[in-house]
Short mmCIF file of C-alpha atoms and ligand atoms in Angstrom, two decimals:
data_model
loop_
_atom_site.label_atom_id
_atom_site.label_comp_id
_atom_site.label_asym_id
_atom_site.label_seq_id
_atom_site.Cartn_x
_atom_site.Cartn_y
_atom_site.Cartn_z
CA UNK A 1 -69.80 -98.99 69.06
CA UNK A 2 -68.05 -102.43 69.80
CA UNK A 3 -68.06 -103.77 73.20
CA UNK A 4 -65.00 -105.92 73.75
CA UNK A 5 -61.43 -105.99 72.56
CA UNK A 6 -61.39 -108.27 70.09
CA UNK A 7 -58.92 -111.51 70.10
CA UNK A 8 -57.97 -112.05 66.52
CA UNK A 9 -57.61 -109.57 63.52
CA UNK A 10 -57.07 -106.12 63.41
CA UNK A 11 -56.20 -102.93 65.51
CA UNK A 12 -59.74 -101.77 66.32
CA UNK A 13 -60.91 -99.65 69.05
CA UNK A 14 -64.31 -99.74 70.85
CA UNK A 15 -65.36 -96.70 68.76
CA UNK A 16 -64.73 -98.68 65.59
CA UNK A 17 -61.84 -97.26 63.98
CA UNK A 18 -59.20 -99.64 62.43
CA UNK A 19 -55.66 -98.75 62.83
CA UNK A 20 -53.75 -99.84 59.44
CA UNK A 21 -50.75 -97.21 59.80
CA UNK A 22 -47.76 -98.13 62.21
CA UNK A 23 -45.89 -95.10 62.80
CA UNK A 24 -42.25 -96.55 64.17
CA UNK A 25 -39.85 -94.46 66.26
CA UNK A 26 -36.47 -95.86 65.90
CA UNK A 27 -34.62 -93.23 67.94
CA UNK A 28 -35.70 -89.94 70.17
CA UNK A 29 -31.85 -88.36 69.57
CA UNK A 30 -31.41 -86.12 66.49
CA UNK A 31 -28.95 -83.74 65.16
CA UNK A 32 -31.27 -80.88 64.90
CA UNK A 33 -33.14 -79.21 67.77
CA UNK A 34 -36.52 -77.20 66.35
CA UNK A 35 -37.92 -75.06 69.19
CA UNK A 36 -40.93 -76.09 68.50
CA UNK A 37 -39.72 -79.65 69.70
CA UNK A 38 -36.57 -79.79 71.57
CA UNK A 39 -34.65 -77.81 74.12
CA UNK A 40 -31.11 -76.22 73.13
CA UNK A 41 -28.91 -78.39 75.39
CA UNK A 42 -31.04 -81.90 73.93
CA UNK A 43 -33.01 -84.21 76.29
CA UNK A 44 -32.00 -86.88 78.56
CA UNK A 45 -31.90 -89.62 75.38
CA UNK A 46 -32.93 -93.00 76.03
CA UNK A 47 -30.38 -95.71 77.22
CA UNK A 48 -29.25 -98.51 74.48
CA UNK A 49 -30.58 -101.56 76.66
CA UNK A 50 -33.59 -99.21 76.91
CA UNK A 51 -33.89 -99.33 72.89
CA UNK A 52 -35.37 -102.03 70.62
CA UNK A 53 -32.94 -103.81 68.70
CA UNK A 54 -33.34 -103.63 64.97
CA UNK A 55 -34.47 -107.45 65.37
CA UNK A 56 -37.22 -106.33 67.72
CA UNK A 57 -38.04 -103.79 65.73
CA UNK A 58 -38.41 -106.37 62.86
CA UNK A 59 -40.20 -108.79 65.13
CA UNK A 60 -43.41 -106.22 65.98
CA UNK A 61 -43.57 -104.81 62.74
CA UNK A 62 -44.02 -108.33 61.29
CA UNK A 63 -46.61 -109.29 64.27
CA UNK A 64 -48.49 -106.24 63.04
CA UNK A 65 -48.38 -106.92 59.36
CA UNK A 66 -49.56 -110.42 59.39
CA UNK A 67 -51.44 -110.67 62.13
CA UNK A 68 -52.66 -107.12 63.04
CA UNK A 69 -53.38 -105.76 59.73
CA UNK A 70 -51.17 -103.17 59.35
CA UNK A 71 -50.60 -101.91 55.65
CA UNK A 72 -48.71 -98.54 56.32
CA UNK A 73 -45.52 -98.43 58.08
CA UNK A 74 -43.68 -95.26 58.51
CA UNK A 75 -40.19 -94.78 60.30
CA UNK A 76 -39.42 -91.31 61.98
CA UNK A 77 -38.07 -90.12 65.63
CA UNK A 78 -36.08 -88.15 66.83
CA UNK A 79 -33.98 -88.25 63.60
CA UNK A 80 -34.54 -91.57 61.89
CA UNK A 81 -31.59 -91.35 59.44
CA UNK A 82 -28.55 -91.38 62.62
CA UNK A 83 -30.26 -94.99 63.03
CA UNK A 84 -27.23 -97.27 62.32
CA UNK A 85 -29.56 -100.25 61.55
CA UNK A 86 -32.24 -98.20 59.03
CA UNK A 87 -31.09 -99.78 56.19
CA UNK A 88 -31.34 -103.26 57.24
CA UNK A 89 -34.45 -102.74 58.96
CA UNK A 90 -36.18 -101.14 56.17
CA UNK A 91 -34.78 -104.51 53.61
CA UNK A 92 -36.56 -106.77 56.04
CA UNK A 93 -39.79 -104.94 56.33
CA UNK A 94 -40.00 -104.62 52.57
CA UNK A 95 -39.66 -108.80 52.69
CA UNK A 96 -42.87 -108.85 54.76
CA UNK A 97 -45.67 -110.27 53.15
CA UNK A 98 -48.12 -108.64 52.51
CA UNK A 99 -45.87 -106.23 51.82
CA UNK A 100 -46.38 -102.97 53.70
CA UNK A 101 -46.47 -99.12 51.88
CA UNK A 102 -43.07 -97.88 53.42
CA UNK A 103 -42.40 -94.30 54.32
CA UNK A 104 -40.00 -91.80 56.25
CA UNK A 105 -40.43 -88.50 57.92
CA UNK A 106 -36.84 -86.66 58.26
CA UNK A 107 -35.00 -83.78 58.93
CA UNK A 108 -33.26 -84.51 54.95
CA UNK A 109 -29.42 -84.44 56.87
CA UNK A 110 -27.69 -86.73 55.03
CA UNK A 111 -30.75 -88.10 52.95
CA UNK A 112 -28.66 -86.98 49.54
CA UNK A 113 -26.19 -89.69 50.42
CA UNK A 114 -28.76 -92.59 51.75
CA UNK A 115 -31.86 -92.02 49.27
CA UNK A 116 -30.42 -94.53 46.50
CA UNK A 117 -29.64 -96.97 49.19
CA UNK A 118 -33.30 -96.77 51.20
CA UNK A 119 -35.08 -96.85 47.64
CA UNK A 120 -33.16 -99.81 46.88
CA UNK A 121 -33.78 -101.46 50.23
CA UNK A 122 -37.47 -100.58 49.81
CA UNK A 123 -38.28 -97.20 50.70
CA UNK A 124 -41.26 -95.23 49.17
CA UNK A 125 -41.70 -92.42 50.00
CA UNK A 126 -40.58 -89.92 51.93
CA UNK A 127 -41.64 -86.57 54.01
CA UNK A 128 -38.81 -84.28 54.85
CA UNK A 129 -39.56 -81.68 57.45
CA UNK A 130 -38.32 -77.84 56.16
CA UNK A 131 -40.23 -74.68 57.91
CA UNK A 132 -38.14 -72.18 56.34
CA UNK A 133 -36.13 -71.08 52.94
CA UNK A 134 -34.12 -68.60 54.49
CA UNK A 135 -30.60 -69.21 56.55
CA UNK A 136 -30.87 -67.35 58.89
CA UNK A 137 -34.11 -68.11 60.06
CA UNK A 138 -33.39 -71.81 59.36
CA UNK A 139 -30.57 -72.09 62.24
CA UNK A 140 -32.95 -70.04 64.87
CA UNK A 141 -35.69 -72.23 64.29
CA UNK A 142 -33.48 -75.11 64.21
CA UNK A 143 -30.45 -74.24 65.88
CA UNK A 144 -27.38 -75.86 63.41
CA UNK A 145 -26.59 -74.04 60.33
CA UNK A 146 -28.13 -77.25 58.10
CA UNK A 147 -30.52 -75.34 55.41
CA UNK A 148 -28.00 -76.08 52.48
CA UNK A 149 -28.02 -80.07 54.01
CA UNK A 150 -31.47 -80.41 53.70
CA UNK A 151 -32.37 -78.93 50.36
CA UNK A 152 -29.81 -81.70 49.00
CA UNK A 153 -31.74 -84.62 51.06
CA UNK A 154 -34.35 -83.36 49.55
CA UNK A 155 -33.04 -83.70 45.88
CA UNK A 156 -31.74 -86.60 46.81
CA UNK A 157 -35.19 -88.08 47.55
CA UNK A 158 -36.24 -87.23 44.33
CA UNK A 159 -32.90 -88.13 41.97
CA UNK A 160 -33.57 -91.21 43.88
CA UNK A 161 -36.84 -92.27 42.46
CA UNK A 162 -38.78 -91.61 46.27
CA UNK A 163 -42.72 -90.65 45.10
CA UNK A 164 -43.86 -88.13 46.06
CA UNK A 165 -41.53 -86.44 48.29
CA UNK A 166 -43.67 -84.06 50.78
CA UNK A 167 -42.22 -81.30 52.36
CA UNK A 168 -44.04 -80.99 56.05
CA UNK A 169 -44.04 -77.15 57.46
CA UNK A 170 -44.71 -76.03 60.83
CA UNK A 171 -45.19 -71.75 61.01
CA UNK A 172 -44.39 -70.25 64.35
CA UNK A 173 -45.62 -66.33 64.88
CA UNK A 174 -43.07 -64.33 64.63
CA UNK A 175 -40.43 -66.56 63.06
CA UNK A 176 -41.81 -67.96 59.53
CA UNK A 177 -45.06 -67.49 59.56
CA UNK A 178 -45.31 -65.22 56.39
CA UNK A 179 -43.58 -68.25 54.49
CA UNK A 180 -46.25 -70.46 53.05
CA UNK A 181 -46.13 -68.53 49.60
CA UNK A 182 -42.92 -68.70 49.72
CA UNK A 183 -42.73 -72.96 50.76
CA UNK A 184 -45.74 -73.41 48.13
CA UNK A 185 -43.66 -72.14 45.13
CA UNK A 186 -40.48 -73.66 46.10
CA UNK A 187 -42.24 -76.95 46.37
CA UNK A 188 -44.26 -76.64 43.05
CA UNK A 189 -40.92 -75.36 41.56
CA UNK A 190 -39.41 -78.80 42.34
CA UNK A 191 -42.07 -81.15 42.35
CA UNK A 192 -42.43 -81.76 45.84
CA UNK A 193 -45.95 -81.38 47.64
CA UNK A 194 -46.43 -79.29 50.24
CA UNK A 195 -48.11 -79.63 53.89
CA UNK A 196 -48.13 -77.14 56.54
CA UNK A 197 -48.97 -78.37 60.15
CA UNK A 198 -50.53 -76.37 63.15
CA UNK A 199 -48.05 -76.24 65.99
CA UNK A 200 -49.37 -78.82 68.78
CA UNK A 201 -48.03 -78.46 72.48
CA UNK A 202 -45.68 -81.32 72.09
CA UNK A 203 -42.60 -79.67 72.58
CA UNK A 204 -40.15 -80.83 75.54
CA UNK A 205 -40.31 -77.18 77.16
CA UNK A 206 -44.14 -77.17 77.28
CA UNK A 207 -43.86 -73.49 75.27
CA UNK A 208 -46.77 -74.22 72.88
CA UNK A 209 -49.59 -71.26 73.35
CA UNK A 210 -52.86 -71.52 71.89
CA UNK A 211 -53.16 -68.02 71.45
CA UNK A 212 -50.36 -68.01 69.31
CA UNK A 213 -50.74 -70.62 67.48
CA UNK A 214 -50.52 -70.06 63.31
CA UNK A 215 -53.82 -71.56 62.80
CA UNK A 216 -54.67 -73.39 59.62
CA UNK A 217 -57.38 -70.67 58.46
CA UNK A 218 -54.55 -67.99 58.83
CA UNK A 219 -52.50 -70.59 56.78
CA UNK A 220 -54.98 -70.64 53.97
CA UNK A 221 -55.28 -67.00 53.35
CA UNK A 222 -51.52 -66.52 53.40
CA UNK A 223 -51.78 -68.87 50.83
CA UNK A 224 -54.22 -67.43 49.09
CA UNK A 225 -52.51 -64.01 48.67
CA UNK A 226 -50.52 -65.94 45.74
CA UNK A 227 -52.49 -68.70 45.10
CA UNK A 228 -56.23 -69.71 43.84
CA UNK A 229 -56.47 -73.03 45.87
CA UNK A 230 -60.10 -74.61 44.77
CA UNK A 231 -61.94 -77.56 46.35
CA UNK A 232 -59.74 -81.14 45.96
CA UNK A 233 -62.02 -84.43 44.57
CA UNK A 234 -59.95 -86.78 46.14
CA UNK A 235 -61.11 -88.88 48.72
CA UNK A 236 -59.40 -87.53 52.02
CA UNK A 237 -59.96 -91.54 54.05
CA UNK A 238 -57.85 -91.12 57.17
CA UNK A 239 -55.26 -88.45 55.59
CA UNK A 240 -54.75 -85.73 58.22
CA UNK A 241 -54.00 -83.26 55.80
CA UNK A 242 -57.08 -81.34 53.76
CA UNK A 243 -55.96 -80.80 50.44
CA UNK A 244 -56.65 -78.28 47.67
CA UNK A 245 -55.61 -78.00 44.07
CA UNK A 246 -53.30 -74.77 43.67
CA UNK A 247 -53.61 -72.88 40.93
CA UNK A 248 -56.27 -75.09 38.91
CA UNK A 249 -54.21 -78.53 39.80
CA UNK A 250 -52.72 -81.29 39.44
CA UNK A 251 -50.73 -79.66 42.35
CA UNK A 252 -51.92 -79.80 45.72
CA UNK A 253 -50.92 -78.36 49.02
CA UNK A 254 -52.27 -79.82 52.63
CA UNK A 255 -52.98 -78.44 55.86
CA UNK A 256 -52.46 -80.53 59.23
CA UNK A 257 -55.23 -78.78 61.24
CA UNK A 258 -54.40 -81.22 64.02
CA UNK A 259 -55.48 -78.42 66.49
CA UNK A 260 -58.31 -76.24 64.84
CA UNK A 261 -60.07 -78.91 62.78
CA UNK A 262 -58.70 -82.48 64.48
CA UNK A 263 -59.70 -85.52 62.66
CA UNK A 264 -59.46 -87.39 65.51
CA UNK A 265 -62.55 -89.56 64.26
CA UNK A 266 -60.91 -90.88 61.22
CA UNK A 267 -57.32 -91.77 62.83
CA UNK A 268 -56.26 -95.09 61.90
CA UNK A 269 -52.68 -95.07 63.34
CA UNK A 270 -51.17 -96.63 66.44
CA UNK A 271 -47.39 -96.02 67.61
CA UNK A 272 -44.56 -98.04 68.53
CA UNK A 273 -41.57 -95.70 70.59
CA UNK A 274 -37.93 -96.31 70.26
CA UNK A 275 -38.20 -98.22 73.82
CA UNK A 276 -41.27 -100.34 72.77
CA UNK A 277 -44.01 -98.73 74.32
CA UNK A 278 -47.46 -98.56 72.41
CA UNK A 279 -49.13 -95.46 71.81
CA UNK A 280 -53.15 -95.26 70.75
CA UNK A 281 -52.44 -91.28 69.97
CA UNK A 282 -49.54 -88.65 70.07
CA UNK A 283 -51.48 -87.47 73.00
CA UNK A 284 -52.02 -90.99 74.73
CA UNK A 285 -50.93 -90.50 78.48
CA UNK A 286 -50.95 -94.05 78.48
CA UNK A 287 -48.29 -96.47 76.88
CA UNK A 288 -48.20 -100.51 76.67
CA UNK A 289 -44.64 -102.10 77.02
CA UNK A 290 -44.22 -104.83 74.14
CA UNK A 291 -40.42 -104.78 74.55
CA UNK A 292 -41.12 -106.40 77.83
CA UNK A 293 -43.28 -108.77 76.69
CA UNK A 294 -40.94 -109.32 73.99
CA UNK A 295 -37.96 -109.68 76.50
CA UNK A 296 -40.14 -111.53 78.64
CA UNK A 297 -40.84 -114.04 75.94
CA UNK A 298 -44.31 -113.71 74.34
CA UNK A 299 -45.11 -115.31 71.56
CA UNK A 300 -46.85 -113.04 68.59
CA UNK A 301 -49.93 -114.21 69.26
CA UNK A 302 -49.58 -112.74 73.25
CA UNK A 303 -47.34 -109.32 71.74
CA UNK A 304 -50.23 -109.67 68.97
CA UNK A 305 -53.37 -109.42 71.63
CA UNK A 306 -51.70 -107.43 73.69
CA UNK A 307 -51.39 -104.63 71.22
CA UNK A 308 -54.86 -105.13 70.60
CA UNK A 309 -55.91 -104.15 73.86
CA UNK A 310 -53.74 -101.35 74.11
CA UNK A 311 -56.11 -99.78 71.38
CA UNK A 312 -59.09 -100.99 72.26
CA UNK A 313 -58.39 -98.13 74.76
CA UNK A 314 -57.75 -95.56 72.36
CA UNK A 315 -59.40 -92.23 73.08
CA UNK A 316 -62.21 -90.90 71.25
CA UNK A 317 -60.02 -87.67 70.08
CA UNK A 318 -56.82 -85.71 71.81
CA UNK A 319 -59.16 -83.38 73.75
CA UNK A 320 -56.43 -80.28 73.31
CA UNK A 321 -59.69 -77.56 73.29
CA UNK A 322 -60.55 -79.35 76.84
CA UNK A 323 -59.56 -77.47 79.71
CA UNK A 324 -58.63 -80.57 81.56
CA UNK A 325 -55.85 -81.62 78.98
CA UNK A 326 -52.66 -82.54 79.87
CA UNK A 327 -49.80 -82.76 77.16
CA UNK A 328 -48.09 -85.79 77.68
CA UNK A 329 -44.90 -86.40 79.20
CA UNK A 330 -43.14 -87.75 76.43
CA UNK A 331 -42.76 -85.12 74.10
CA UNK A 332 -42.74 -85.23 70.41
CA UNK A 333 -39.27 -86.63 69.62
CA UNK A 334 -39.43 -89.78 72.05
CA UNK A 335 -42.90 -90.81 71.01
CA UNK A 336 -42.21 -90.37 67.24
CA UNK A 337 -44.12 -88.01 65.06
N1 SAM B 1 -36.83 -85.63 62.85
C1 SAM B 1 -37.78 -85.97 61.86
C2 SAM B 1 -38.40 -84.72 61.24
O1 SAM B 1 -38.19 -83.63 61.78
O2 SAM B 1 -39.09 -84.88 60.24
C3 SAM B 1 -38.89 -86.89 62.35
C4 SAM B 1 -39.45 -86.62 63.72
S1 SAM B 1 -40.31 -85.07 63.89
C5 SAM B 1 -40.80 -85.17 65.58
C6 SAM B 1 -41.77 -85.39 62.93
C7 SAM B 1 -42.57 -84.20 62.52
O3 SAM B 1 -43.13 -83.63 63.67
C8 SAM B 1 -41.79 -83.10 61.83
O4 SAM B 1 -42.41 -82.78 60.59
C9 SAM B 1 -41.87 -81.93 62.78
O5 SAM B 1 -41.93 -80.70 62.11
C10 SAM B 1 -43.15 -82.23 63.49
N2 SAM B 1 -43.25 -81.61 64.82
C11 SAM B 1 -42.37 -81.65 65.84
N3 SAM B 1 -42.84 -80.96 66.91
C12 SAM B 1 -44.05 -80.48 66.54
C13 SAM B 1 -45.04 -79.70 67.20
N4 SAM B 1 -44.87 -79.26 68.44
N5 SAM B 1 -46.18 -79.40 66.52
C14 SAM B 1 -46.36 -79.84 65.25
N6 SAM B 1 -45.47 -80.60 64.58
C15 SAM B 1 -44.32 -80.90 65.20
FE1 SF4 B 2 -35.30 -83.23 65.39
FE2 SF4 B 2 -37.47 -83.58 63.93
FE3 SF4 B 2 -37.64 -82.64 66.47
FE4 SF4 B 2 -36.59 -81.08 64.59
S1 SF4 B 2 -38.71 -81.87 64.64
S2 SF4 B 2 -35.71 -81.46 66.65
S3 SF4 B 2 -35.59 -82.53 63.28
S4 SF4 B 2 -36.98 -84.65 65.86
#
């Protein structure tokens, strides 16, 4: 275990783990509202002096690229595509050097039109978020009609060259949770790999139960009721998903067992929020406000060390099994998942 923050280099905290993979928030609004996430009537969204500017934006990711270490930077939300600026954010983090890996998690609304024009700009890859195949059960879980809109951002992704595209699942009991089969052929149907993710109490309405909770074991052996998943040789690293090869391989599927099996100990992200507020972990109660040092007028080197120290804090692991945890007050959609 280290002892002090350090004052040059990398993100690391004080129980040595290096944090290479920015995840960047670039708006808490969306045009979908999952239960598992949002309330019906939306939340009170962040105001636009509150929000980083696309050049802010710009200005941290580069501080973390070449002076923090950073290698993986992936944009989500809210909804990341109703960002005007995406496009010309995502051209002048591609210009960094070193070059970063460049992702996006989405909801896939209106990815069929924007895929060419994000792959072009630098994009590459992509996760689209899709719990359900059916309608019906799409607009409950969801609440908008948008099932047909997101199978095309999803072929989009692909037509577009994006590799791989993931799919990312979350079951809720009694709603979708007999659908991983059903999710793991569509995906291997259309080439896109599958990950289903335990349900964390993150949503705005503080509805998560435990108790209730689709765990990732119960996952599995839905799965397995259609599938032979065997043991995956690949290297895991700081992935959170565990992987198996369906059916023999080359396809996998992943499971997110952020709850059951956290992997809290290998974590190597830190998060930025929509209003410039660092975040060690999702479940971080507390937050360290770049934008004002930014507004304030830092220079990298002070946003640079002050980022440091803000995960030099970083918890040992979310502590959701602890019966002192609190969720935090932000939920999932403002601090970016
Ligand atoms: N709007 C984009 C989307 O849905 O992909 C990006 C933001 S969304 C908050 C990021 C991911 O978090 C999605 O895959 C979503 O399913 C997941 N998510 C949201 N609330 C969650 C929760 N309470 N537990 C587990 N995953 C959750
Ligand atoms: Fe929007 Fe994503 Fe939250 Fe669904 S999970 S309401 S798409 S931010």
């Amino acid at each position: 275990m280290s002892v002090a923050p350090r004052t040059d280099g990398v993100l690391v905290d004080r129980y040595d783990r290096v944090a290479r993979d920015l995840r960047v928030s670039l708006t808490d609004k969306c045009n979908l509202r999952c239960t598992y996430c949002m309330p019906a009537e939306g939340l009170p969204w962040l105001a636009g002096p509150e929000l980083l500017t696309d050049e802010e934006i710009v200005r941290l990711v580069r501080v973390a690229v070449e002076r923090l270490g950073v290698t993986e930077v992936r944009f989500t939300g809210g909804e990341p595509l109703i960002r005007p600026g995406l496009l010309g954010i995502v051209t002048a983090v591609a210009a960094l050097d070193p070059r970063p890996r460049i992702s996006l998690t989405t909801n896939g609304i209106g990815l069929d039109r924007l895929a060419p024009a994000l792959r072009t700009a630098g994009l590459d890859r992509v996760n689209v978020s899709l719990d359900t195949l059916d309608p019906a059960r799409f607009t409950q879980l969801t609440r908008r009609p948008r099932l047909d809109a997101v199978l095309a951002g999803l072929a989009g992704a692909a037509a577009a060259g994006l590799d791989p595209v993931k799919i990312n699942s979350v079951l809720m009991r009694g709603v979708n949770e007999d659908e991983a089969p059903a999710l793991l052929r569509f995906a291997l149907d259309h080439g896109y790999q599958l990950r289903i993710i335990e349900q964390m109490p993150l949503d705005a309405q503080h509805g998560w139960d435990r108790s209730t909770m689709v765990t990732a074991e119960e996952i599995l052996a839905s799965l397995r009721t259609q599938f032979d998943l065997g043991p995956d040789p690949t290297e895991r690293g700081a992935a959170p998903a565990e992987t198996w090869l369906v059916d023999g391989g080359p396809a996998r599927v992943g499971v997110i067992a952020s709850v059951t099996r956290p992997f809290c100990g290998d974590c190597d992200r830190t998060r930025l929020t929509a209003d410039g507020q660092i975040r060690a972990c999702l479940f971080a109660t507390e937050e360290s406000d770049l934008r004002a040092a930014l507004r304030g007028g830092a220079t990298d080197d002070e946003v640079a060390q002050r980022w440091r120290t803000a995960m030099w804090g970083k918890r040992a692991g979310h502590g959701i099994d602890d019966p002192t945890f609190l969720q935090p007050t932000r939920p999932m959609s403002a601090i970016g998942g």
